[in-house]
XYZ file of C-alpha atoms in Angstrom:
748
model
C 0.115 -0.243 -0.001
C 1.199 3.322 -1.188
C 1.485 5.937 1.269
C -1.538 7.343 -1.133
C -3.673 4.498 -0.058
C -2.763 4.881 3.505
C -3.736 8.133 3.660
C -6.810 7.461 2.696
C -7.632 4.781 5.250
C -5.809 5.978 7.500
C -8.907 8.726 7.286
C -11.733 7.048 6.555
C -10.512 5.268 9.876
C -10.983 8.336 11.861
C -14.086 9.840 9.818
C -15.854 6.748 11.598
C -14.306 7.121 14.843
C -15.527 10.626 14.879
C -18.935 9.232 14.434
C -18.143 7.380 18.018
C -17.203 9.534 20.086
C -20.105 11.436 22.408
C -24.105 9.613 22.727
C -24.759 7.027 20.516
C -27.770 8.845 18.200
C -30.977 7.575 18.753
C -31.100 4.602 15.934
C -27.899 3.528 17.115
C -27.525 -1.005 18.299
C -25.429 -2.232 20.299
C -24.419 -4.210 17.604
C -22.548 -1.072 16.170
C -21.184 -0.342 19.488
C -17.225 -0.957 19.850
C -15.828 -4.175 22.111
C -16.080 -3.407 25.555
C -13.163 -3.045 27.749
C -14.331 -1.713 31.151
C -17.380 -3.499 33.088
C -18.687 -1.591 35.748
C -21.054 -3.535 38.169
C -23.123 -1.250 40.205
C -25.060 -1.262 44.115
C -28.263 -2.307 43.805
C -29.213 -0.173 46.293
C -27.874 3.056 44.112
C -30.002 6.500 44.134
C -31.135 6.244 40.429
C -29.757 9.979 40.695
C -26.504 9.191 41.630
C -26.860 6.876 38.320
C -27.466 8.935 35.798
C -24.958 11.111 37.493
C -22.090 8.662 36.684
C -22.797 8.037 32.947
C -23.649 11.511 32.030
C -20.005 11.798 33.736
C -18.583 8.738 32.307
C -20.049 10.215 27.761
C -19.566 13.936 29.140
C -17.231 16.837 27.516
C -13.477 16.993 28.723
C -13.982 20.557 30.156
C -17.571 19.624 32.029
C -15.335 17.047 33.633
C -16.558 13.979 31.984
C -13.807 11.165 30.430
C -16.041 11.081 26.970
C -16.495 7.374 26.878
C -19.372 5.281 25.711
C -21.344 3.201 27.687
C -23.943 0.797 27.256
C -26.315 -0.668 30.298
C -26.615 -4.698 29.947
C -30.626 -4.445 29.606
C -33.173 -4.285 33.025
C -34.963 -7.455 34.086
C -38.550 -7.002 36.358
C -36.620 -7.520 39.213
C -36.035 -4.373 42.003
C -33.311 -5.041 43.608
C -30.779 -5.458 40.928
C -27.885 -4.400 39.752
C -26.839 -1.461 37.020
C -24.397 -3.427 35.637
C -22.410 -0.500 32.963
C -20.152 -1.403 29.888
C -17.065 0.798 29.352
C -15.185 0.870 25.900
C -14.194 4.656 23.922
C -13.746 5.820 20.297
C -10.686 4.496 18.197
C -9.918 8.464 18.667
C -10.265 8.810 22.183
C -7.887 6.062 22.300
C -5.401 7.743 20.182
C -6.014 10.843 21.728
C -4.760 8.947 25.472
C -2.086 6.670 24.047
C -0.600 9.944 23.042
C -1.031 11.918 26.254
C -0.222 8.997 28.710
C 2.992 8.920 26.693
C 3.068 5.571 25.335
C 5.889 3.994 23.068
C 5.446 3.065 19.623
C 7.964 1.450 17.293
C 8.328 3.756 13.808
C 8.648 2.859 10.258
C 11.283 3.448 10.785
C 11.632 0.489 13.692
C 13.054 4.102 16.737
C 10.755 2.888 19.119
C 9.499 6.558 20.443
C 6.540 8.449 22.156
C 3.562 8.008 19.918
C 1.561 12.053 18.466
C -1.020 11.968 16.738
C 0.029 14.833 14.432
C 2.827 11.773 13.439
C 0.306 8.604 13.170
C 0.959 8.066 9.960
C 4.236 7.408 10.311
C 2.609 4.607 13.540
C 0.380 2.129 10.791
C 3.077 0.014 8.134
C 3.081 -3.052 7.579
C 0.202 -5.157 8.800
C -0.299 -2.517 11.823
C -3.754 -0.449 11.595
C -5.274 1.571 13.744
C -7.349 -1.821 14.845
C -4.508 -3.575 16.103
C -2.485 -0.574 17.053
C -3.509 -0.633 20.069
C -3.514 -3.521 22.202
C -5.992 -4.497 24.446
C -4.198 -4.057 27.976
C -4.008 -0.801 27.097
C -6.752 -0.102 25.728
C -8.099 -1.327 29.505
C -5.338 0.856 30.733
C -6.947 4.435 29.316
C -10.564 3.556 29.274
C -9.394 2.452 33.982
C -7.321 5.724 33.642
C -10.223 8.153 31.420
C -12.942 6.842 34.807
C -10.210 7.608 37.369
C -9.731 11.301 35.791
C -13.457 12.237 36.016
C -12.578 14.988 38.625
C -15.423 16.846 40.259
C -16.184 20.993 39.314
C -16.807 23.907 41.046
C -20.458 23.616 40.385
C -20.474 19.944 41.627
C -21.253 20.741 45.343
C -22.210 16.935 46.747
C -23.015 14.457 44.983
C -26.759 14.078 43.523
C -29.044 11.313 45.524
C -27.611 11.556 49.100
C -27.059 15.148 49.874
C -24.352 14.843 52.799
C -21.885 12.811 50.280
C -19.865 16.300 50.524
C -17.573 16.849 46.502
C -14.891 18.976 46.244
C -13.209 20.210 42.715
C -10.629 18.220 41.376
C -11.173 15.351 43.113
C -11.959 11.846 41.297
C -15.613 10.841 41.029
C -15.520 7.065 40.404
C -12.662 6.752 43.370
C -16.228 8.580 45.423
C -18.508 5.971 43.940
C -15.289 3.366 45.482
C -15.282 4.688 48.733
C -19.008 4.715 49.069
C -19.433 0.895 47.817
C -21.758 2.566 45.129
C -19.700 0.210 42.383
C -19.664 -3.223 43.789
C -16.808 -4.244 41.544
C -15.366 -3.411 37.946
C -13.389 -5.960 35.641
C -12.294 -6.801 32.029
C -14.371 -8.985 30.711
C -11.882 -11.803 28.586
C -12.187 -12.752 25.209
C -12.420 -16.119 24.854
C -10.752 -15.286 21.087
C -7.732 -14.555 21.575
C -8.144 -16.805 25.376
C -8.333 -19.764 23.734
C -4.804 -18.918 21.696
C -2.880 -17.682 24.328
C -3.546 -21.177 26.073
C -3.094 -23.329 23.421
C 0.999 -21.200 23.721
C 0.656 -21.442 27.497
C -0.250 -23.505 29.562
C -1.078 -26.418 27.345
C 2.023 -25.855 25.067
C 4.774 -27.600 27.954
C 8.280 -27.943 26.375
C 7.417 -24.461 24.734
C 8.819 -20.771 25.098
C 6.555 -18.393 26.462
C 5.247 -16.338 24.964
C 5.316 -12.644 26.524
C 4.911 -10.917 23.718
C 1.100 -12.118 23.649
C 0.511 -12.369 27.575
C 1.650 -8.572 27.858
C -1.247 -7.070 24.920
C -3.505 -9.278 26.997
C -2.455 -8.636 30.194
C -0.457 -5.680 30.417
C 3.183 -4.845 31.467
C 2.563 -6.323 35.389
C 1.018 -9.995 34.118
C 3.886 -10.399 32.013
C 6.890 -9.484 33.817
C 6.327 -11.332 36.507
C 6.227 -14.231 34.227
C 9.136 -13.117 32.538
C 10.971 -13.127 35.802
C 9.756 -17.039 36.781
C 10.678 -18.056 33.686
C 14.451 -15.982 33.883
C 14.292 -17.413 37.456
C 13.873 -20.948 36.677
C 16.162 -20.850 33.950
C 18.571 -19.274 35.841
C 18.261 -22.382 38.413
C 19.446 -24.697 35.547
C 23.205 -24.982 36.995
C 22.195 -25.452 41.150
C 20.255 -28.066 40.223
C 22.716 -30.028 37.732
C 26.071 -28.904 40.515
C 23.165 -30.352 43.105
C 22.335 -34.180 41.660
C 26.112 -34.515 40.681
C 26.549 -34.045 44.397
C 23.726 -36.204 45.737
C 25.117 -38.651 43.985
C 29.495 -38.678 45.072
C 28.190 -38.147 48.529
C 27.104 -41.189 51.252
C 25.842 -39.206 53.587
C 25.704 -34.803 53.289
C 28.629 -33.894 54.623
C 30.833 -36.495 53.329
C 34.130 -35.087 50.168
C 34.393 -32.023 49.020
C 30.659 -31.502 47.592
C 29.178 -28.999 50.616
C 32.332 -27.039 50.445
C 31.685 -26.951 46.746
C 28.726 -26.242 46.997
C 28.327 -23.366 49.168
C 31.272 -21.307 47.336
C 29.018 -22.213 44.333
C 25.952 -20.898 45.753
C 28.085 -17.447 46.984
C 29.270 -16.594 43.911
C 25.760 -17.848 41.673
C 22.976 -16.050 43.996
C 25.294 -12.637 42.732
C 25.692 -13.309 39.418
C 21.980 -14.337 38.677
C 20.582 -10.718 40.168
C 22.566 -8.818 38.095
C 21.202 -10.010 35.056
C 17.893 -10.689 35.852
C 18.470 -6.588 36.418
C 19.465 -6.192 32.851
C 16.903 -8.333 31.674
C 14.061 -6.500 32.866
C 16.285 -3.115 32.431
C 15.753 -4.699 28.337
C 12.284 -5.989 29.549
C 11.414 -2.356 30.175
C 12.859 -1.042 27.381
C 11.504 -2.831 24.733
C 7.658 -2.576 26.552
C 8.545 1.975 26.936
C 7.995 1.765 30.172
C 12.517 2.416 30.921
C 12.108 5.743 31.481
C 8.240 5.928 33.353
C 8.396 8.527 35.626
C 4.674 8.853 37.830
C 3.441 11.166 39.415
C 0.335 8.963 42.015
C -2.273 10.272 43.099
C -3.629 9.375 46.186
C -4.955 5.586 47.250
C -8.463 5.623 47.081
C -8.311 4.285 50.669
C -6.277 6.828 51.637
C -7.669 9.026 53.889
C -8.216 12.362 55.000
C -8.751 15.967 54.925
C -9.937 17.744 52.138
C -7.817 19.787 51.018
C -5.757 21.765 46.917
C -2.628 20.015 47.129
C 0.331 22.195 46.581
C 1.771 20.409 43.404
C -1.504 19.190 41.359
C -4.309 21.928 42.851
C -6.797 19.467 43.610
C -8.964 19.375 46.002
C -7.092 16.185 47.617
C -7.249 14.087 51.329
C -4.683 15.594 52.956
C -3.044 13.596 56.762
C -1.090 14.706 58.626
C 2.092 13.261 57.612
C 3.272 12.398 61.404
C 0.741 9.515 61.891
C 1.145 6.744 59.604
C 4.924 6.812 60.887
C 3.570 6.760 64.612
C 1.463 4.373 63.139
C 4.067 1.943 62.020
C 7.172 2.178 64.829
C 4.884 3.081 68.091
C 2.249 0.033 66.815
C 2.227 -2.350 64.372
C 6.704 -2.830 64.422
C 5.361 -4.233 68.406
C 2.583 -6.599 66.584
C 4.685 -7.776 63.946
C 7.487 -8.873 66.248
C 4.856 -10.476 68.665
C 4.302 -12.418 65.120
C 7.165 -13.779 64.916
C 7.232 -14.414 68.627
C 4.591 -16.483 68.319
C 6.085 -17.855 65.153
C 9.325 -19.005 67.062
C 8.027 -21.039 69.290
C 5.586 -22.895 66.871
C 9.108 -24.106 65.654
C 10.656 -24.882 68.514
C 7.696 -27.373 70.154
C 7.352 -28.296 66.476
C 11.323 -29.894 66.564
C 10.755 -31.348 70.250
C 8.638 -32.729 70.096
C 10.520 -34.476 66.338
C 13.124 -34.971 69.101
C 11.335 -36.811 70.927
C 10.079 -38.809 68.913
C 13.774 -39.308 66.973
C 14.433 -40.501 70.798
C 12.075 -43.138 71.601
C 12.599 -44.439 67.842
C 15.988 -45.200 69.364
C 14.701 -46.553 71.795
C 12.562 -49.006 70.112
C 13.145 -48.910 67.174
C 9.835 -50.088 65.748
C 8.522 -48.869 62.148
C 5.380 -46.839 63.621
C 8.048 -44.634 65.414
C 10.084 -44.038 62.390
C 7.298 -43.443 60.463
C 6.449 -40.923 63.712
C 9.359 -38.694 63.427
C 8.046 -37.456 60.015
C 4.473 -36.041 61.569
C 5.928 -33.457 63.312
C 7.746 -31.945 59.340
C 4.687 -32.366 58.193
C 2.901 -30.215 60.031
C 4.701 -27.786 61.400
C 4.764 -26.701 57.085
C 0.745 -27.405 56.934
C 1.451 -24.798 60.275
C 3.546 -22.960 57.901
C 1.090 -22.688 55.422
C -1.910 -21.792 58.148
C -0.176 -19.438 59.241
C 1.301 -17.188 56.052
C -2.781 -17.596 55.080
C -3.483 -15.639 58.072
C -0.926 -12.963 58.994
C -1.261 -12.196 55.042
C -4.331 -10.959 55.666
C -3.692 -9.520 58.911
C -0.246 -7.794 57.336
C -3.160 -5.912 54.954
C -5.628 -4.704 56.934
C -2.467 -3.604 59.659
C -1.219 -1.839 56.764
C -4.741 0.065 55.725
C -4.428 1.097 58.843
C -1.524 3.002 58.570
C -3.262 5.390 56.355
C -0.646 4.899 54.198
C -1.194 7.677 50.791
C -0.035 6.201 47.896
C -0.393 2.948 46.260
C 3.770 3.021 46.179
C 4.352 3.709 49.598
C 1.386 0.886 51.088
C 2.695 -1.973 48.504
C 6.575 -1.188 50.490
C 5.145 -1.677 53.363
C 3.135 -4.728 53.138
C 6.167 -6.385 51.043
C 8.023 -5.428 54.944
C 5.835 -7.335 56.720
C 5.499 -9.954 54.937
C 9.056 -10.765 54.410
C 9.627 -10.260 58.317
C 6.963 -12.608 59.326
C 7.458 -14.984 56.718
C 11.425 -15.196 56.932
C 11.342 -16.245 60.569
C 7.638 -18.794 60.008
C 9.368 -21.085 56.908
C 13.625 -20.576 57.978
C 13.447 -20.248 61.428
C 13.558 -23.865 62.226
C 15.935 -23.988 59.011
C 18.419 -21.932 61.226
C 17.785 -23.328 64.218
C 18.573 -27.224 63.002
C 21.958 -26.089 61.147
C 23.857 -23.312 63.798
C 22.286 -24.340 67.176
C 21.254 -28.160 67.362
C 23.569 -28.556 64.134
C 21.784 -32.090 63.060
C 22.398 -31.993 59.130
C 20.512 -35.108 58.374
C 17.362 -33.412 60.214
C 18.074 -30.057 58.214
C 17.653 -32.011 55.104
C 14.275 -33.438 55.168
C 12.226 -30.475 57.117
C 14.172 -29.151 53.855
C 12.967 -31.250 51.549
C 9.133 -31.872 53.240
C 8.798 -28.689 53.235
C 9.985 -27.207 50.514
C 7.989 -30.280 48.115
C 4.727 -30.223 51.139
C 4.484 -25.826 50.804
C 4.281 -26.400 46.806
C 2.097 -29.221 47.171
C -0.073 -27.103 48.873
C -0.073 -23.777 46.915
C -0.572 -25.654 43.531
C -4.320 -26.822 44.773
C -5.030 -24.162 46.532
C -4.076 -21.421 43.864
C -6.002 -22.737 40.896
C -7.105 -25.869 41.115
C -9.301 -25.204 44.400
C -11.082 -22.407 42.988
C -12.200 -24.607 40.038
C -13.657 -27.330 42.019
C -15.553 -25.345 44.586
C -16.805 -23.308 41.332
C -17.973 -26.555 39.354
C -19.249 -27.660 42.339
C -21.247 -25.034 42.847
C -22.579 -25.156 39.606
C -23.460 -28.950 40.244
C -25.528 -28.027 43.522
C -26.938 -25.350 41.833
C -28.472 -28.392 37.734
C -29.505 -30.499 40.898
C -31.549 -28.257 42.728
C -33.088 -27.174 39.394
C -34.010 -30.822 39.213
C -34.989 -31.446 41.800
C -36.549 -28.394 43.643
C -37.309 -26.538 40.096
C -39.374 -24.270 42.071
C -37.995 -23.428 45.380
C -35.355 -22.454 43.269
C -36.983 -20.212 41.204
C -38.581 -18.949 43.947
C -34.646 -17.810 45.695
C -33.203 -16.973 42.478
C -36.206 -14.227 41.473
C -37.466 -13.059 44.450
C -38.835 -9.399 44.740
C -40.919 -7.103 46.656
C -44.482 -8.627 46.115
C -47.841 -7.360 46.998
C -50.581 -9.597 47.864
C -53.514 -8.868 44.562
C -57.371 -10.025 44.675
C -58.022 -12.093 41.293
C -60.627 -12.905 39.951
C -61.353 -16.021 41.272
C -60.476 -15.824 44.363
C -56.818 -17.024 45.157
C -53.842 -14.916 45.797
C -52.057 -13.297 43.257
C -48.543 -11.541 43.399
C -47.735 -8.590 41.488
C -44.101 -7.558 40.600
C -42.891 -4.376 40.700
C -41.160 -3.101 37.884
C -37.970 -1.608 37.631
C -36.731 1.796 39.260
C -33.661 1.812 36.424
C -36.757 1.236 33.564
C -37.429 5.464 34.097
C -33.344 6.054 34.199
C -33.656 5.757 29.823
C -29.306 4.030 29.494
C -29.356 2.515 26.396
C -28.337 -0.795 26.715
C -27.200 -3.876 24.959
C -29.576 -6.052 22.941
C -30.657 -8.340 24.451
C -29.143 -11.508 22.489
C -25.832 -10.068 22.853
C -22.829 -12.251 24.445
C -21.247 -9.758 25.930
C -24.487 -9.646 28.890
C -23.772 -13.887 29.803
C -19.821 -13.404 29.734
C -20.189 -10.760 32.659
C -22.828 -12.862 34.041
C -20.468 -15.359 34.578
C -17.754 -13.412 34.800
C -18.895 -11.723 37.629
C -19.189 -15.043 39.617
C -15.090 -15.340 39.116
C -12.879 -15.155 41.782
C -11.443 -11.670 41.578
C -7.896 -11.244 40.562
C -5.023 -10.040 43.573
C -2.767 -8.803 42.225
C 1.088 -10.741 41.493
C 1.868 -10.010 45.435
C 1.491 -13.970 46.462
C 2.944 -14.894 43.924
C 5.794 -12.754 43.803
C 5.182 -14.404 47.308
C 6.168 -17.869 46.903
C 9.002 -17.662 44.809
C 10.884 -15.541 47.447
C 10.601 -18.260 49.632
C 11.360 -20.829 46.974
C 14.487 -18.341 46.166
C 15.651 -19.162 49.763
C 14.450 -22.578 50.242
C 16.824 -23.162 46.295
C 19.720 -20.794 48.284
C 19.756 -20.759 51.735
C 20.500 -24.553 52.657
C 20.508 -25.935 49.324
C 24.280 -26.661 50.491
C 22.530 -29.481 52.656
C 19.598 -30.354 50.384
C 21.651 -30.646 47.238
C 18.292 -31.554 44.958
C 17.020 -27.855 46.529
C 17.006 -26.789 43.343
C 16.164 -30.041 41.449
C 12.946 -29.433 43.523
C 12.468 -26.023 42.648
C 12.681 -26.512 38.242
C 9.873 -29.303 38.747
C 8.034 -26.863 40.913
C 8.103 -23.880 38.834
C 6.829 -25.943 35.649
C 4.014 -26.519 37.058
C 3.980 -23.133 38.425
C 3.338 -21.432 35.288
C 1.845 -23.329 33.895
C -0.388 -23.018 36.971
C -0.614 -19.613 36.977
C -2.015 -19.194 33.094
C -4.405 -21.434 34.186
C -5.761 -19.616 36.907
C -5.221 -15.662 35.098
C -7.218 -17.384 32.540
C -9.657 -19.860 33.097
C -10.079 -20.034 37.472
C -9.924 -15.632 38.273
C -11.886 -12.639 36.333
C -9.017 -10.975 34.234
C -6.651 -8.099 36.383
C -6.424 -4.629 35.093
C -3.721 -3.960 32.924
C -0.578 -1.550 34.185
C 1.887 -0.617 33.456
C 5.709 -1.160 35.706
C 8.955 -1.491 34.796
C 10.362 -3.443 37.872
C 9.709 -5.814 39.802
C 9.480 -2.862 42.860
C 9.805 -3.663 46.208
C 10.595 -7.494 45.931
C 13.680 -6.160 43.992
C 15.102 -5.593 47.565
C 13.361 -8.036 49.099
C 15.203 -10.392 47.403
C 19.012 -8.702 47.105
C 18.005 -8.363 50.568
C 17.892 -13.138 49.848
C 20.832 -12.675 48.739
C 22.735 -11.271 50.787
C 21.715 -13.393 54.155
C 22.954 -16.241 51.538
C 26.043 -15.409 51.560
C 25.849 -15.023 55.526
C 24.425 -18.524 54.632
C 27.174 -20.186 53.436
C 29.261 -18.487 54.831
C 28.671 -20.211 58.324
C 27.469 -23.998 56.513
C 31.262 -23.061 54.800
C 32.856 -23.322 58.541
C 30.539 -25.287 60.072
C 31.554 -28.149 57.752
C 33.563 -31.140 58.943
C 35.151 -31.641 55.565
C 37.020 -27.685 56.179
C 37.368 -28.490 60.171
C 39.813 -31.792 59.384
C 41.748 -29.235 57.503
C 42.853 -27.417 60.895
C 42.420 -29.577 64.327
C 44.029 -27.555 66.140
C 41.294 -24.785 65.852
C 39.414 -22.922 68.569
C 35.650 -21.722 68.454
C 37.589 -18.331 68.398
C 39.635 -19.055 65.957
C 37.071 -20.033 63.166
C 34.970 -17.561 64.053
C 36.903 -15.240 62.939
C 37.863 -17.070 59.358
C 33.774 -16.502 59.170
C 33.975 -13.162 59.703
C 36.866 -13.215 56.391
C 34.947 -15.052 53.900
C 32.264 -13.805 54.631
C 33.544 -10.027 54.071
C 35.549 -11.562 51.046
C 32.760 -12.739 49.989
C 30.732 -8.963 50.322
C 33.244 -7.811 48.362
C 32.979 -10.376 45.528
C 29.753 -9.564 45.483
C 29.776 -5.943 45.785
C 32.337 -6.092 42.660
C 30.017 -8.012 40.559
C 27.466 -5.469 40.956
C 29.428 -2.696 39.249
C 30.929 -4.355 36.943
C 27.490 -5.827 36.217
C 25.780 -2.660 34.604
C 21.757 -3.622 35.307
C 20.908 -1.886 31.969
C 22.865 -3.195 28.950
C 24.775 -1.284 26.552
C 22.623 -0.989 23.913
C 19.392 -0.115 25.585
C 22.119 2.879 26.786
C 23.212 3.561 22.991
C 19.162 3.142 21.865
C 18.085 5.704 24.398
C 21.398 8.152 24.083
C 19.953 7.741 20.330
C 16.556 8.746 21.175
C 17.433 11.586 23.238
C 19.008 13.570 21.110
C 16.198 13.054 18.360
C 14.256 14.641 20.743
C 16.610 17.586 21.671
C 17.316 17.547 17.828
C 13.492 18.056 16.729
C 12.739 20.148 20.391
C 15.719 22.939 18.714
C 14.445 22.557 14.734
C 11.376 23.402 16.268
C 12.430 26.479 18.281
C 14.254 27.367 15.193
C 10.725 27.363 13.057
C 9.249 29.563 16.010
C 11.533 31.753 15.585
C 11.729 32.324 12.384
C 8.161 32.990 11.425
C 7.546 35.382 14.272
C 10.683 36.865 12.946
C 9.279 37.212 9.575
C 5.726 38.774 9.801
C 7.458 40.570 12.579
C 10.194 42.432 9.974
C 8.524 40.912 6.340
C 11.521 39.283 6.344
C 14.280 36.360 7.429
C 17.072 39.289 6.912
C 17.602 42.319 8.624
C 16.368 43.914 12.309
C 13.895 46.969 10.158
C 11.678 47.653 6.976
C 14.317 49.866 5.486
C 17.175 48.062 5.739
C 15.598 44.752 5.041
C 14.513 46.418 2.092
C 17.929 47.968 1.379
C 18.610 44.048 1.488
C 16.457 42.110 -0.782
C 16.707 45.129 -3.758
C 19.673 42.416 -5.996
C 18.660 39.421 -6.814
C 19.754 37.183 -3.914
C 17.362 38.958 -1.862
C 14.526 38.687 -3.336
C 15.203 34.896 -3.752
C 15.826 35.054 -0.228
C 12.147 37.051 0.571
C 10.201 33.556 -1.879
C 12.168 31.123 0.106
C 10.743 32.699 3.234
C 7.843 32.607 1.792
C 7.484 29.942 0.843
C 8.844 27.821 3.532
C 5.993 29.703 6.378
C 3.503 28.522 3.830
C 4.591 25.378 4.322
C 5.375 25.435 7.701
C 1.838 27.852 8.350
C 0.516 24.658 6.211
C 1.666 21.622 8.306
C 0.527 23.758 11.721
C -3.329 23.563 10.397
C -2.743 20.262 9.139
C -1.868 19.513 12.412
């Protein structure tokens, strides 16, 4: 296709997009309504005036505080207390406009990744890329979600319609007010069954194929794609420890026999640092490719941030404000002591489990029966189950505690939540292993504990994440079908219950007169009753909401500790981790595609606070492996005359040397690859040149209009300069350039 045909096609598509902006025409049907990118389910008790006002804000003009989006409602039944379900999307032109405001980066026709601008739209439509597939589904989701969040109250919006007690302030997010007041029950994107089936064939159905990261990102967004990229990278990095672990397993007769533990400790000390540094480089490459490496985001207050409404000095909007000292006081005076108390309780349970196992081991030695031998495994299994229970309870408690602290931004909230969970999970999971390794120094028991907890916890997590929700949902569907078959009248009456009044029929029999839905008087435009999006919305509403990648990263954090903290005594830990991760990738993919609602896409440039958590775990791994190295009988056999103080000094020397090596590797391995830095430098140079050329053009145009010439400073001097043929040529050239630039500005 040549440039003229492309421009013609683009013009036709933009004209069609313009027809979709604002409220649709009266004769427009739901078949012409674009693809739904967000479903908003309102409370059944919401006031009609609040519904009408919200829809007007969603479809209203930008200057009136609206979002200029497109809305359809699902058809109403005769139920009195049914939820209004809104399907929200945007026109093609709106998507392009918001893509520029979000500073999304796209590849142009020259293969350069740069910020998208509507003025240069033709440069980005090349090859098989056209207006329909220029933006991914995740990016369109992100745009719709952000536009809803950016619906702001104006100076004329005093209170929420239908709720005079709810005051509004200029610049306040209307959508967040509805969420805080629970007028919006939930909102979620709809799964696309065609895309989902295609993605599933390439992802969780394909056991021996690489993950389709580009397709994952296009469908789920950057945050989900980055998590699976991290999981895949981490799994590949475990191949080297797994190979050496298998070798150690076959050449060692005991845990402390031979020289293999010494080699394995040294190997882990180096490998854990190299792995983390390589991941930083990989993360930088992905962030550059996705256009988020230099992303700077100003964070508005969280939806649950509580405070007095005041004008924000940065944005000039009314936003919640709370005294700065209250949150630190809550963190250090209340939350920290509670977390320490939880850690003490977890430590006591761990010690009791170990004492019980020691008691059963002594009983086995006294009696020597097989039953006693099996009973010795019960404390480890029971403790693994208790760890899982305590972890789940503490996660909910940590979330509640962090919410109570009232952090202003989402990044602050996530940082403090990660800190609480990492501290507790570390103690609850690894304290028993530290006790066995450095206090009792029972390496056989330590090996059994690592193996049991690593395998048992991972099996429980797989069942809890992917299978249990599916089993519960299938059981609910089967139970409902059974009741429908045996007690149809009772189930139908329960499902369609609504307020009724008794009225005598002609036969003297009481009949139920059903009240009509109050939503019919709102005049909302609805989808067609047979629109497949209605059934999809109902089915996906019953799915579990996806809580984000938080628990997934936490699970990998715990596994990372098992592999690198105590793998010297459990050489097959990396092998178990690889097997688990292969299953984990498919289980998480299946959970996202079949079990949970489709998550809202998020733009990210790294794994956030988890990067720091993994680095701290790497430092602890250095200390742990250095200590295990000094406790190794093989190393002590070389210096039998050294006293404990000398061994302690040797441990400090080894630990400091390894940390120095870690810092050296950190400096030698740059976080950003050279080709990424070169690409960023080229992009910055082009941006500066474009800005410079624009400034030169504006200056020349200003001088031309002011003095009627490009050269000279006044009318007389310009006339004298232009009397010759050369001057006239310059004038003609200046006027021609000015005309061309003006035409370009008008077209833009």
